[in-house]
Short mmCIF file of C-alpha atoms in Angstrom, two decimals:
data_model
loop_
_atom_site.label_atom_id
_atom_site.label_comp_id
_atom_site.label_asym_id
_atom_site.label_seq_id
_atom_site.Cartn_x
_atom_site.Cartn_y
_atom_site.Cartn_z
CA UNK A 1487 147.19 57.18 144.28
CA UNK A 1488 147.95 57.72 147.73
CA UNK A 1489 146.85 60.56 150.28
CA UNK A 1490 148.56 63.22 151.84
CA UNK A 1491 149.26 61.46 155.23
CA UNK A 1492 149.96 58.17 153.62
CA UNK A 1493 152.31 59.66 151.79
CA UNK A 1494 154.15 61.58 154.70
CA UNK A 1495 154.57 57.74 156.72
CA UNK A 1496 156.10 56.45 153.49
CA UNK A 1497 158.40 59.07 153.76
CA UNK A 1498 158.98 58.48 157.38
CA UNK A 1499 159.20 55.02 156.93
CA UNK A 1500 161.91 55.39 154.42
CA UNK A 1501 163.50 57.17 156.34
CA UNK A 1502 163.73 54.80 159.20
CA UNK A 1503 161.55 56.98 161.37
CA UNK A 1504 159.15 54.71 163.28
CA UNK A 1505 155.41 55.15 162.48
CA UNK A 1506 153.28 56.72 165.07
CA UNK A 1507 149.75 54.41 166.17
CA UNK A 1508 148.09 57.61 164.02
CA UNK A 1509 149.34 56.77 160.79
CA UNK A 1510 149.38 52.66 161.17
CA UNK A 1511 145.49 53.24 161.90
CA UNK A 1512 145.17 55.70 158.82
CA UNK A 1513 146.60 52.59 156.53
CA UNK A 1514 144.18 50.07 157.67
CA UNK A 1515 141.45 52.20 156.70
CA UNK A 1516 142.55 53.86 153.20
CA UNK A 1517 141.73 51.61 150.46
CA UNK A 1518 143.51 53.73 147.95
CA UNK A 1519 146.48 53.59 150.37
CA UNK A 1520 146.16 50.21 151.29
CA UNK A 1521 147.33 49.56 147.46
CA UNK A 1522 149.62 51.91 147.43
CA UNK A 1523 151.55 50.61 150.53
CA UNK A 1524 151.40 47.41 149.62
CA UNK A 1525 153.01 48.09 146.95
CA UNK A 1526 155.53 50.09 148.93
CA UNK A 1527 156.16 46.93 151.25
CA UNK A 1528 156.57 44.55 148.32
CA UNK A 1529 159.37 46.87 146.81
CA UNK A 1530 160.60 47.45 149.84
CA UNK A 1531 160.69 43.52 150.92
CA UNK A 1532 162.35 43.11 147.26
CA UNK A 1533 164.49 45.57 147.76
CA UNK A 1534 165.77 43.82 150.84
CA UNK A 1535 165.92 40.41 149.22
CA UNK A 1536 168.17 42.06 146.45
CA UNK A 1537 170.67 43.75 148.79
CA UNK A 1538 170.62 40.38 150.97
CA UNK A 1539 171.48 38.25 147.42
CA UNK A 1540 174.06 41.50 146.28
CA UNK A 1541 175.94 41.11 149.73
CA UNK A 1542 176.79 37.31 149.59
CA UNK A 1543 178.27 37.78 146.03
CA UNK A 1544 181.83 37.92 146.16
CA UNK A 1545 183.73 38.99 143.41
CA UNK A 1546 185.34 36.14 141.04
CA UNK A 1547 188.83 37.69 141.03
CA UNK A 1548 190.72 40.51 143.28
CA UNK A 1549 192.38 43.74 141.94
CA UNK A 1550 195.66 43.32 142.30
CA UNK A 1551 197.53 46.70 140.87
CA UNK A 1552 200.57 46.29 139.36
CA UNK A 1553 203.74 47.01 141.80
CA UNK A 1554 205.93 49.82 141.26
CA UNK A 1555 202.93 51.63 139.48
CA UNK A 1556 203.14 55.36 139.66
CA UNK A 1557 199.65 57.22 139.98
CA UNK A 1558 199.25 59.73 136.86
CA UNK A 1559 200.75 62.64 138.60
CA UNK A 1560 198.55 65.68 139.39
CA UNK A 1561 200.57 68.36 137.70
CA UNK A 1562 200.73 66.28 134.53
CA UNK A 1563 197.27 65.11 134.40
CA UNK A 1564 196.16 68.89 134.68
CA UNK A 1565 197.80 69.65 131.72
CA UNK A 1566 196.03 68.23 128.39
CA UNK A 1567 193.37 69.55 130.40
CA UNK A 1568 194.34 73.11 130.46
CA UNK A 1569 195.73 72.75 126.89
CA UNK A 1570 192.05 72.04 125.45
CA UNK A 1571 190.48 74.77 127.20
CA UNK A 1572 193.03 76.81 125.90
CA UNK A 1573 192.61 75.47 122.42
CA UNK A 1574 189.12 75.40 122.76
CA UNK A 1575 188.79 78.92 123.14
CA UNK A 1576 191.25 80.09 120.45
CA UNK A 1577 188.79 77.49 117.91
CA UNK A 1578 185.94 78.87 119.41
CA UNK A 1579 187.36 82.58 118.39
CA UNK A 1580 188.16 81.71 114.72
CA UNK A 1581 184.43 80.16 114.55
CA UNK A 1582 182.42 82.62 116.42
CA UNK A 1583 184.00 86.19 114.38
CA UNK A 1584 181.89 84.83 111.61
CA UNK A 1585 178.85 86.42 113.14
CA UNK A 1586 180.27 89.92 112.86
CA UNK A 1587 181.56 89.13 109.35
CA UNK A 1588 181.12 88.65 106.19
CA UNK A 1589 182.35 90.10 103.04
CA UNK A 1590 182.52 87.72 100.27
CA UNK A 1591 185.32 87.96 98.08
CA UNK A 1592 183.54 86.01 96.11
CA UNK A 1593 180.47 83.67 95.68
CA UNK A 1594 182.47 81.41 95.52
CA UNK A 1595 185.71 82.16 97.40
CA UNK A 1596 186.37 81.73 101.03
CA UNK A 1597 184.44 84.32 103.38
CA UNK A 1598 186.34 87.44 104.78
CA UNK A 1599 186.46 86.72 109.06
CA UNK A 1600 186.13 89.69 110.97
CA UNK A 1601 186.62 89.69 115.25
CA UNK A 1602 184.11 91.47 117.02
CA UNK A 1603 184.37 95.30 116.82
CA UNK A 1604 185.44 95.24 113.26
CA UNK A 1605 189.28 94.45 113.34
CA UNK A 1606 190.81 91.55 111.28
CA UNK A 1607 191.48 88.36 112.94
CA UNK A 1608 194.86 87.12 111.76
CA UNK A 1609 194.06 87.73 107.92
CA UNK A 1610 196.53 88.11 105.40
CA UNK A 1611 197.70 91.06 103.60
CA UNK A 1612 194.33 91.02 101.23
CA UNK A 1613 192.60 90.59 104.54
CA UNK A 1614 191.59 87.19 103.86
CA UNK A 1615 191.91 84.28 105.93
CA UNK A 1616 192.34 82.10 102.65
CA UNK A 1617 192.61 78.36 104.71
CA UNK A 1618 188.84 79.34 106.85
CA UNK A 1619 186.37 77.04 104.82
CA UNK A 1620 183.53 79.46 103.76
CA UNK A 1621 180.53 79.26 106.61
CA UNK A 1622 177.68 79.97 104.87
CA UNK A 1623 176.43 76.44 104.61
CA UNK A 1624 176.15 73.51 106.77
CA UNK A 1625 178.51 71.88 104.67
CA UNK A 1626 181.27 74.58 105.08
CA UNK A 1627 180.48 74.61 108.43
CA UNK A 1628 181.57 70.93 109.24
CA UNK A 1629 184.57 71.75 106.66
CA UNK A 1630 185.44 74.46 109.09
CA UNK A 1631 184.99 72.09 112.23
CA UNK A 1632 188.15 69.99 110.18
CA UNK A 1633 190.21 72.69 109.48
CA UNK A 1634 189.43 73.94 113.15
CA UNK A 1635 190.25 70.42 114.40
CA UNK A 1636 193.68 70.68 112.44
CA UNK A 1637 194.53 74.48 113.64
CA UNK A 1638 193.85 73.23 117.34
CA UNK A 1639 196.09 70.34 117.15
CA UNK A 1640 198.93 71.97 115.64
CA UNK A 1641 198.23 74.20 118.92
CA UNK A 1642 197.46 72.01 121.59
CA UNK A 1643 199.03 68.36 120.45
CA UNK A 1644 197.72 65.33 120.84
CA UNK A 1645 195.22 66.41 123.78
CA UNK A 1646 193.10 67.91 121.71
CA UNK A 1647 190.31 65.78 120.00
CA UNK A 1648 187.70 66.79 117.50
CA UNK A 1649 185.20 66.19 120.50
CA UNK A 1650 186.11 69.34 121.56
CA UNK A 1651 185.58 70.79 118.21
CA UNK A 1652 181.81 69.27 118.29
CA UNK A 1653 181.85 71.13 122.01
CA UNK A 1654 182.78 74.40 120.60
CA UNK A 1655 180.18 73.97 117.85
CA UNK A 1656 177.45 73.63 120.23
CA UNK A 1657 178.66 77.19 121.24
CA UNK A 1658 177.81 78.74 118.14
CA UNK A 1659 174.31 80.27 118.70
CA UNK A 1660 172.90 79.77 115.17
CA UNK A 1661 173.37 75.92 115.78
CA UNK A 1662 171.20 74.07 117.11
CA UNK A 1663 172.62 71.88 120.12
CA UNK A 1664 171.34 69.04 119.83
CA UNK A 1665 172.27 68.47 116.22
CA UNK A 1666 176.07 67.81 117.34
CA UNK A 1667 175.81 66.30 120.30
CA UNK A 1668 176.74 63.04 119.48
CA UNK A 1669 178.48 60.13 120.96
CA UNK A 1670 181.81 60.61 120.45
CA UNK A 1671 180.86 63.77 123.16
CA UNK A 1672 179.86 60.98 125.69
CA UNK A 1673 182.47 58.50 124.60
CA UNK A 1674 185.16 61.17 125.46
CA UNK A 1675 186.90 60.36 128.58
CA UNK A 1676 187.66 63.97 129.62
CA UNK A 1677 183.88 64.59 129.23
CA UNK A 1678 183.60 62.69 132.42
CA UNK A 1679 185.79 64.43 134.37
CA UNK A 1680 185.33 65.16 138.38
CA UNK A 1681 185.31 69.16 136.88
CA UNK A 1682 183.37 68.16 133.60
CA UNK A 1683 179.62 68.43 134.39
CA UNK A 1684 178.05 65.00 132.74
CA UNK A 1685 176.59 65.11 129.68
CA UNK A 1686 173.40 63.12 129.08
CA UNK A 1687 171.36 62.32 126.01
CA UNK A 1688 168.49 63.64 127.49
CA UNK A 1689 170.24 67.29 129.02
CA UNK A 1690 168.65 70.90 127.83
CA UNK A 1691 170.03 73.55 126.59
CA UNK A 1692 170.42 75.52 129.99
CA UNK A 1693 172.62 71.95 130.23
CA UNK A 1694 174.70 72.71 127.70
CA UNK A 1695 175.12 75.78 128.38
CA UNK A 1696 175.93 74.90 131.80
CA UNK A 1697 178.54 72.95 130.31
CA UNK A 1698 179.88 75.41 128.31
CA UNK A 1699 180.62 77.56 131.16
CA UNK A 1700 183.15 75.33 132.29
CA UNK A 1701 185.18 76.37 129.50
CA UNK A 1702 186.55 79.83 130.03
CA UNK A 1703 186.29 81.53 126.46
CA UNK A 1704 186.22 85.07 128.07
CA UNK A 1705 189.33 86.42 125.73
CA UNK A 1706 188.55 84.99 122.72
CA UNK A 1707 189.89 88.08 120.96
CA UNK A 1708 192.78 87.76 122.07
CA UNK A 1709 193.18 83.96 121.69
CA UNK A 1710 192.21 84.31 118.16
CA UNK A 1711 195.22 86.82 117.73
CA UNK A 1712 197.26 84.00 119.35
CA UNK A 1713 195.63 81.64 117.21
CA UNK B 419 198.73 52.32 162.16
CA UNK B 420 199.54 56.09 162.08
CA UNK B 421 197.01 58.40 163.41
CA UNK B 422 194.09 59.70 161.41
CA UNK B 423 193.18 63.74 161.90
CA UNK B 424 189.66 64.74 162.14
CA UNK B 425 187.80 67.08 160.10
CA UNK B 426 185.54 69.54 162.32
CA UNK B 427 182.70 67.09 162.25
CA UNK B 428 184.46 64.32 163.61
CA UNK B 429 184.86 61.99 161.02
CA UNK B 430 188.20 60.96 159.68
CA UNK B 431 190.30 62.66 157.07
CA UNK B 432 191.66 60.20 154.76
CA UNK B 433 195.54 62.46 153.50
CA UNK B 434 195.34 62.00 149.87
CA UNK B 435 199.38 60.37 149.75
CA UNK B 436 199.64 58.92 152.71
CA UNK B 437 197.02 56.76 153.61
CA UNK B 438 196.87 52.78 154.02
CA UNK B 439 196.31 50.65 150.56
CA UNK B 440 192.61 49.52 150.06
CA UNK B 441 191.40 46.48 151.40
CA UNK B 442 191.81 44.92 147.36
CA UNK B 443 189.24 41.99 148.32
CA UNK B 444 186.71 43.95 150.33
CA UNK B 445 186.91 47.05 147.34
CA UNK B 446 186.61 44.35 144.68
CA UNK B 447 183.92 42.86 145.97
CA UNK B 448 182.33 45.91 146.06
CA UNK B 449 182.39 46.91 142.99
CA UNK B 450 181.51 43.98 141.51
CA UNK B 451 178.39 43.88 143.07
CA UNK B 452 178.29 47.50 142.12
CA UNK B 453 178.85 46.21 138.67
CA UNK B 454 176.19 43.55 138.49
CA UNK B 455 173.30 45.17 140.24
CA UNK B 456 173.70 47.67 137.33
CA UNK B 457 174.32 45.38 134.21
CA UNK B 458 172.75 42.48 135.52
CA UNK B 459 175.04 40.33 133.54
CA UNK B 460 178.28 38.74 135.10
CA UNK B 461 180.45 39.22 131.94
CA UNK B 462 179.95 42.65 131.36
CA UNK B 463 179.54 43.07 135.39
CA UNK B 464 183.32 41.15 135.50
CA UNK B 465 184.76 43.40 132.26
CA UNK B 466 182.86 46.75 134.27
CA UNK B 467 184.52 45.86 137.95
CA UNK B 468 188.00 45.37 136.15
CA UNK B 469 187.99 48.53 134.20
CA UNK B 470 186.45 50.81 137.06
CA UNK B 471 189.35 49.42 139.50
CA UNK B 472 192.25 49.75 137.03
CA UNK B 473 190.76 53.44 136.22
CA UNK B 474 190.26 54.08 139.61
CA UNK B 475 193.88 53.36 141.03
CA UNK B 476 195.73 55.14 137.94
CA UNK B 477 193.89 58.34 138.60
CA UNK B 478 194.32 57.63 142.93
CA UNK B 479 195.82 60.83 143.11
CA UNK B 480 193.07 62.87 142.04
CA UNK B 481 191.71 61.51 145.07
CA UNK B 482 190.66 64.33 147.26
CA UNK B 483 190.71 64.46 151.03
CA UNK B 484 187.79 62.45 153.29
CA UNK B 485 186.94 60.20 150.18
CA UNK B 486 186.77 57.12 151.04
CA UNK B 487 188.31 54.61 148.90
CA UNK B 488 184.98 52.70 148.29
CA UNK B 489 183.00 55.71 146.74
CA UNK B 490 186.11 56.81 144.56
CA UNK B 491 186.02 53.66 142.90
CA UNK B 492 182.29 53.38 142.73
CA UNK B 493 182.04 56.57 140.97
CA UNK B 494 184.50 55.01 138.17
CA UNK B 495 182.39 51.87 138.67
CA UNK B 496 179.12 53.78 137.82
CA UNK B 497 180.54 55.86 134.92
CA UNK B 498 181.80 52.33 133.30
CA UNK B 499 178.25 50.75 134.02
CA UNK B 500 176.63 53.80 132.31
CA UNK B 501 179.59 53.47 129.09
CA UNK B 502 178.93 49.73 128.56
CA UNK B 503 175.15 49.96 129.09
CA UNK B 504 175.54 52.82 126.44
CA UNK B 505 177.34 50.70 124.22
CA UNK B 506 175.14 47.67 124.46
CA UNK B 507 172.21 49.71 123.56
CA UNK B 508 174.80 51.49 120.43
CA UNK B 509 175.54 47.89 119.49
CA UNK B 510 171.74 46.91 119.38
CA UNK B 511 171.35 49.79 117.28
CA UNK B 512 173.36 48.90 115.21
CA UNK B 513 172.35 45.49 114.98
CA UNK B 514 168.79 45.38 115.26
CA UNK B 515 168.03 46.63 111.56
CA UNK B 516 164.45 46.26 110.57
CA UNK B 517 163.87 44.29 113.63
CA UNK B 518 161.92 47.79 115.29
CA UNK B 519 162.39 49.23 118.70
CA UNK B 520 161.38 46.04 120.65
CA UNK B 521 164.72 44.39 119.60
CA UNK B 522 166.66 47.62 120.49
CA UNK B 523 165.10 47.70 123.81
CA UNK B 524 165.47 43.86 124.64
CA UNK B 525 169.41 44.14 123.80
CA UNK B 526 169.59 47.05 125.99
CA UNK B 527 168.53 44.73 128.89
CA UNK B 528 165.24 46.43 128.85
CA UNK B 529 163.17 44.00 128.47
CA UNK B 530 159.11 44.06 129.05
CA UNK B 531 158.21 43.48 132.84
CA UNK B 532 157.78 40.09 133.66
CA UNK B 533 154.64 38.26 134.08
CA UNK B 534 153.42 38.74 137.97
CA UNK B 535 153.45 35.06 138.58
CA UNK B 536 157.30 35.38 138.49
CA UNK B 537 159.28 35.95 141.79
CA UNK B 538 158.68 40.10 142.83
CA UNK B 539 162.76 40.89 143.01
CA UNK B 540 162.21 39.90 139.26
CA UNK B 541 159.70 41.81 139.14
CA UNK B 542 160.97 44.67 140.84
CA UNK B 543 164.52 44.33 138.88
CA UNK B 544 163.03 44.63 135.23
CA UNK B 545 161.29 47.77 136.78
CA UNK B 546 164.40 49.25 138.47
CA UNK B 547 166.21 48.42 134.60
CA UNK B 548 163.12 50.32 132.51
CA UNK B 549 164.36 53.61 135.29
CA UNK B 550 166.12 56.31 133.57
CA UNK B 551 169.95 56.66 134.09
CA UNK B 552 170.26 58.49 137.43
CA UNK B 553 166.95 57.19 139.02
CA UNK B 554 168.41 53.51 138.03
CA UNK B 555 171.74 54.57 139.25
CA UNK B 556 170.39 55.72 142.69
CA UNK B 557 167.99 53.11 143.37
CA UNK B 558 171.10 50.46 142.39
CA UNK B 559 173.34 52.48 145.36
CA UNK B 560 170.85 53.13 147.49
CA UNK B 561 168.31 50.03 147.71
CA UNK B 562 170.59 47.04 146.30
CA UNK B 563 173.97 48.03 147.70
CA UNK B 564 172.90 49.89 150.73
CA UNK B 565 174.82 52.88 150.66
CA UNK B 566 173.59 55.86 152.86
CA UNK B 567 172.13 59.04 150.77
CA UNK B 568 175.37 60.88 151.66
CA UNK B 569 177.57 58.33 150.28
CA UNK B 570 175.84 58.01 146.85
CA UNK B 571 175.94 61.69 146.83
CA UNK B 572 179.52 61.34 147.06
CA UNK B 573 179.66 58.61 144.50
CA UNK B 574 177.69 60.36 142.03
CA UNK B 575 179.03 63.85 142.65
CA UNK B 576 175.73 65.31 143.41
CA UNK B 577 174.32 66.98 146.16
CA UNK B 578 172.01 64.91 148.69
CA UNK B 579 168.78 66.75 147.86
CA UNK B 580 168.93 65.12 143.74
CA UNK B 581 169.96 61.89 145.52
CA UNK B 582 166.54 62.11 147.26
CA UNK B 583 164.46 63.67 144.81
CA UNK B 584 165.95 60.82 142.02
CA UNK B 585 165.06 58.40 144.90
CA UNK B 586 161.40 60.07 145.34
CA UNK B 587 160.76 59.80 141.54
CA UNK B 588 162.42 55.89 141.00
CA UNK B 589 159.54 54.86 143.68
CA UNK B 590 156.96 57.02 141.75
CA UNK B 591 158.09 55.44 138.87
CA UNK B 592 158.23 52.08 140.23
CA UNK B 593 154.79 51.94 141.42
CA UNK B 594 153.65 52.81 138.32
CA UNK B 595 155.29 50.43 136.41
CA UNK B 596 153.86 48.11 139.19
CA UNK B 597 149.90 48.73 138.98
CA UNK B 598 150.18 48.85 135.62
CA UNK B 599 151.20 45.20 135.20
CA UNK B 600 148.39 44.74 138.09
CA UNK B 601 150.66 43.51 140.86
CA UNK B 602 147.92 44.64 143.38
CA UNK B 603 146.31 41.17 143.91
CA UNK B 604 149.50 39.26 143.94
CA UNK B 605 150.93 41.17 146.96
CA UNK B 606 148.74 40.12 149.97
CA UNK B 607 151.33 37.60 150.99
CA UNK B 608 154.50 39.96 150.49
CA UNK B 609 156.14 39.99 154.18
CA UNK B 610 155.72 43.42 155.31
CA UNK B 611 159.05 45.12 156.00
CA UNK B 612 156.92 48.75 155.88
CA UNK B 613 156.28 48.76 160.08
CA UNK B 614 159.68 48.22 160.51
CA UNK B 615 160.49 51.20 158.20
CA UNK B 616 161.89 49.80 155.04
CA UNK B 617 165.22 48.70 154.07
CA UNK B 618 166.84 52.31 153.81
#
């Protein structure tokens, strides 16, 4: 579109740096430039006119915040916070020890759920964990993300939302990411959090994962013992 | 007016508890027109400015130190923009049933570029609303409100380098959404604001 030194003045001009007699000369004479800068000037000159019609508006009421109104403390706003990472991770260890698993009582029984290294996570005296819906199919899967959903809010109270169930499912690495990464992920408010990296329709995996490593699951062993 | 400390560069530290109120008038304003250069619609722009404000104060605390009180509510005013321009398009979804794509796109404000005969902020404004989220985003700070590339780093929580490089692709992506509609023979009479460096 638009040659090499054309493209530097652009810059420059952006920038507010003035142009030297050099470049001015070099844009008279470029056709392909000439195009492209005026282009450049008429989005510029809109741009302008915009801001100019944006900074006369004046907004049709003023906030007025309520008196008396207490901010939502630090301390307490930390906590829901710290209470779904927490349950996060202990879902995220009953879901994950499937990979290490899986002895069948049954075909058609509920699976046997084994933590990493072989020991028994929190099984009963048959080593079963009778309420884990079986994970073999998608179907038990999303059956799993309920009961998971339940066992984290008996843990973690109201500030845990099945959102973070979907999150911990995008952990699982036989799942693909993308196929529960729905809205209710970008509806969520905590989602948008200063700490929360955003979460686009659009981002990769290395996104996700990126995301995911906010959430410290480091002990999940042990959280699934708490668990 | 008590005295402000100074970080090492020199600017003022705003103390996360004890600082002065906002200037309500001046910060609504703001992010109203905040609102509407991103929705385009006063409604919505209204409904947007009121929620990012009420957001904004309840969570004042989380405020941290040199943030000015303008880019901690724009940031809540940019995440609401992005929720109801998310829902819009959700609602057209919803709505649009055998209609096709077209009718998705026109609810979500994206509608085709206008004809060149029509005024070029028109012009330009359909193409800034076709941008993807962030490139929209910082074109809308940058170019319509006039903040500086530090401040819409601040209000995005991004460093200034993606500010830039968003900025570098929006224009990329504006001119081509410009000489594709064939703008180029229209534009001989646009005052030049290019000599005198632009409008950043």
């Amino acid at each position: 579109m638009n040659c090499q030194a054309c493209q530097q003045a652009l810059i420059a001009a952006a920038a507010g740096d003035p142009l030297s007699p050099a470049a001015k000369a070099h844009a008279v004479q470029c056709a392909a430039c000439l195009a492209f800068s005026r282009r450049q000037r008429a989005i510029l000159a809109a741009f302008e006119s915009i801001r100019a019609e944006n900074e006369a508006l004046r907004a049709p009421f003023i906030f007025a915040p309520p008196e008396n109104e207490r901010a939502t403390p630090r301390r307490l706003s930390l906590l829901p916070r710290v209470a779904s990472v927490l349950a996060a991770a202990a879902v995220l260890a009953l879901l994950v020890v499937r990979y290490e698993v899986v002895e069948p009582r049954s075909t058609s029984g509920p699976s046997r759920v084994v933590a990493s290294g072989g020991d028994p996570v929190a099984e009963d005296s048959d080593g079963v964990i009778p309420e884990v819906p079986s994970l073999a199919s998608p179907l038990g899967y999303f059956e799993a993300l309920a009961w998971a959903d339940e066992e984290a809010t008996s843990l973690a109270g109201d500030a845990f939302t099945a959102d973070h169930v979907v999150l911990v499912g995008i952990a699982s690495p036989t799942l693909s990411p993308t196929l529960h990464l729905d809205e209710r992920l970008l509806e969520e408010d905590l989602i948008w959090d200063e700490d929360v990296p955003d979460v686009s329709e659009d981002m990769s995996d290395d996104d996700l994962e990126f995301i995911l490593d906010d959430v410290d699951f480091g002990d999940v062993g042990a959280a699934a013992g708490r668990g | 007016m008590p005295h402000q400390p100074e970080d090492s560069r020199g600017s003022r530290v705003t103390p996360r508890h004890e600082d002065a109120a906002p200037d309500f008038q001046e910060l609504s304003d703001r992010v109203y027109r905040l609102c509407l250069a991103m929705l385009r619609d006063e409604t919505p722009a209204h409904d947007a400015a009121q929620e990012a404000l009420v957001r904004g104060w309840a969570r004042r605390e989380l405020r941290r130190e040199g943030v000015s009180w303008w880019t901690w509510f724009g940031g809540f005013a940019v995440r609401v923009c992005r929720e109801f321009r998310r829902g819009r398009a959700r609602e057209a979804e919803r709505s649009a049933g055998t209609e096709g794509l077209e009718a998705v796109e026109a609810e979500r404000g994206v509608t085709e570029l206008a004809p060149v005969s029509l005024p070029m902020t028109r012009v330009v404004r359909d193409a800034v609303m076709r941008l993807p989220d962030r490139q929209r985003e910082v074109t809308v700070l940058r170019y319509f409100i006039g903040a500086s590339t530090a401040e819409a780093a601040e209000l995005l929580g991004c460093p200034e380098g993606t500010i830039k490089s968003n900025l570098h692709k929006a224009l990329a992506s504006l001119h081509a959404a410009l000489a594709k509609v064939g703008i180029e023979d229209e534009l001989s009479g646009v005052s030049a604001s290019f000599d005198r460096g632009g409008s950043g």
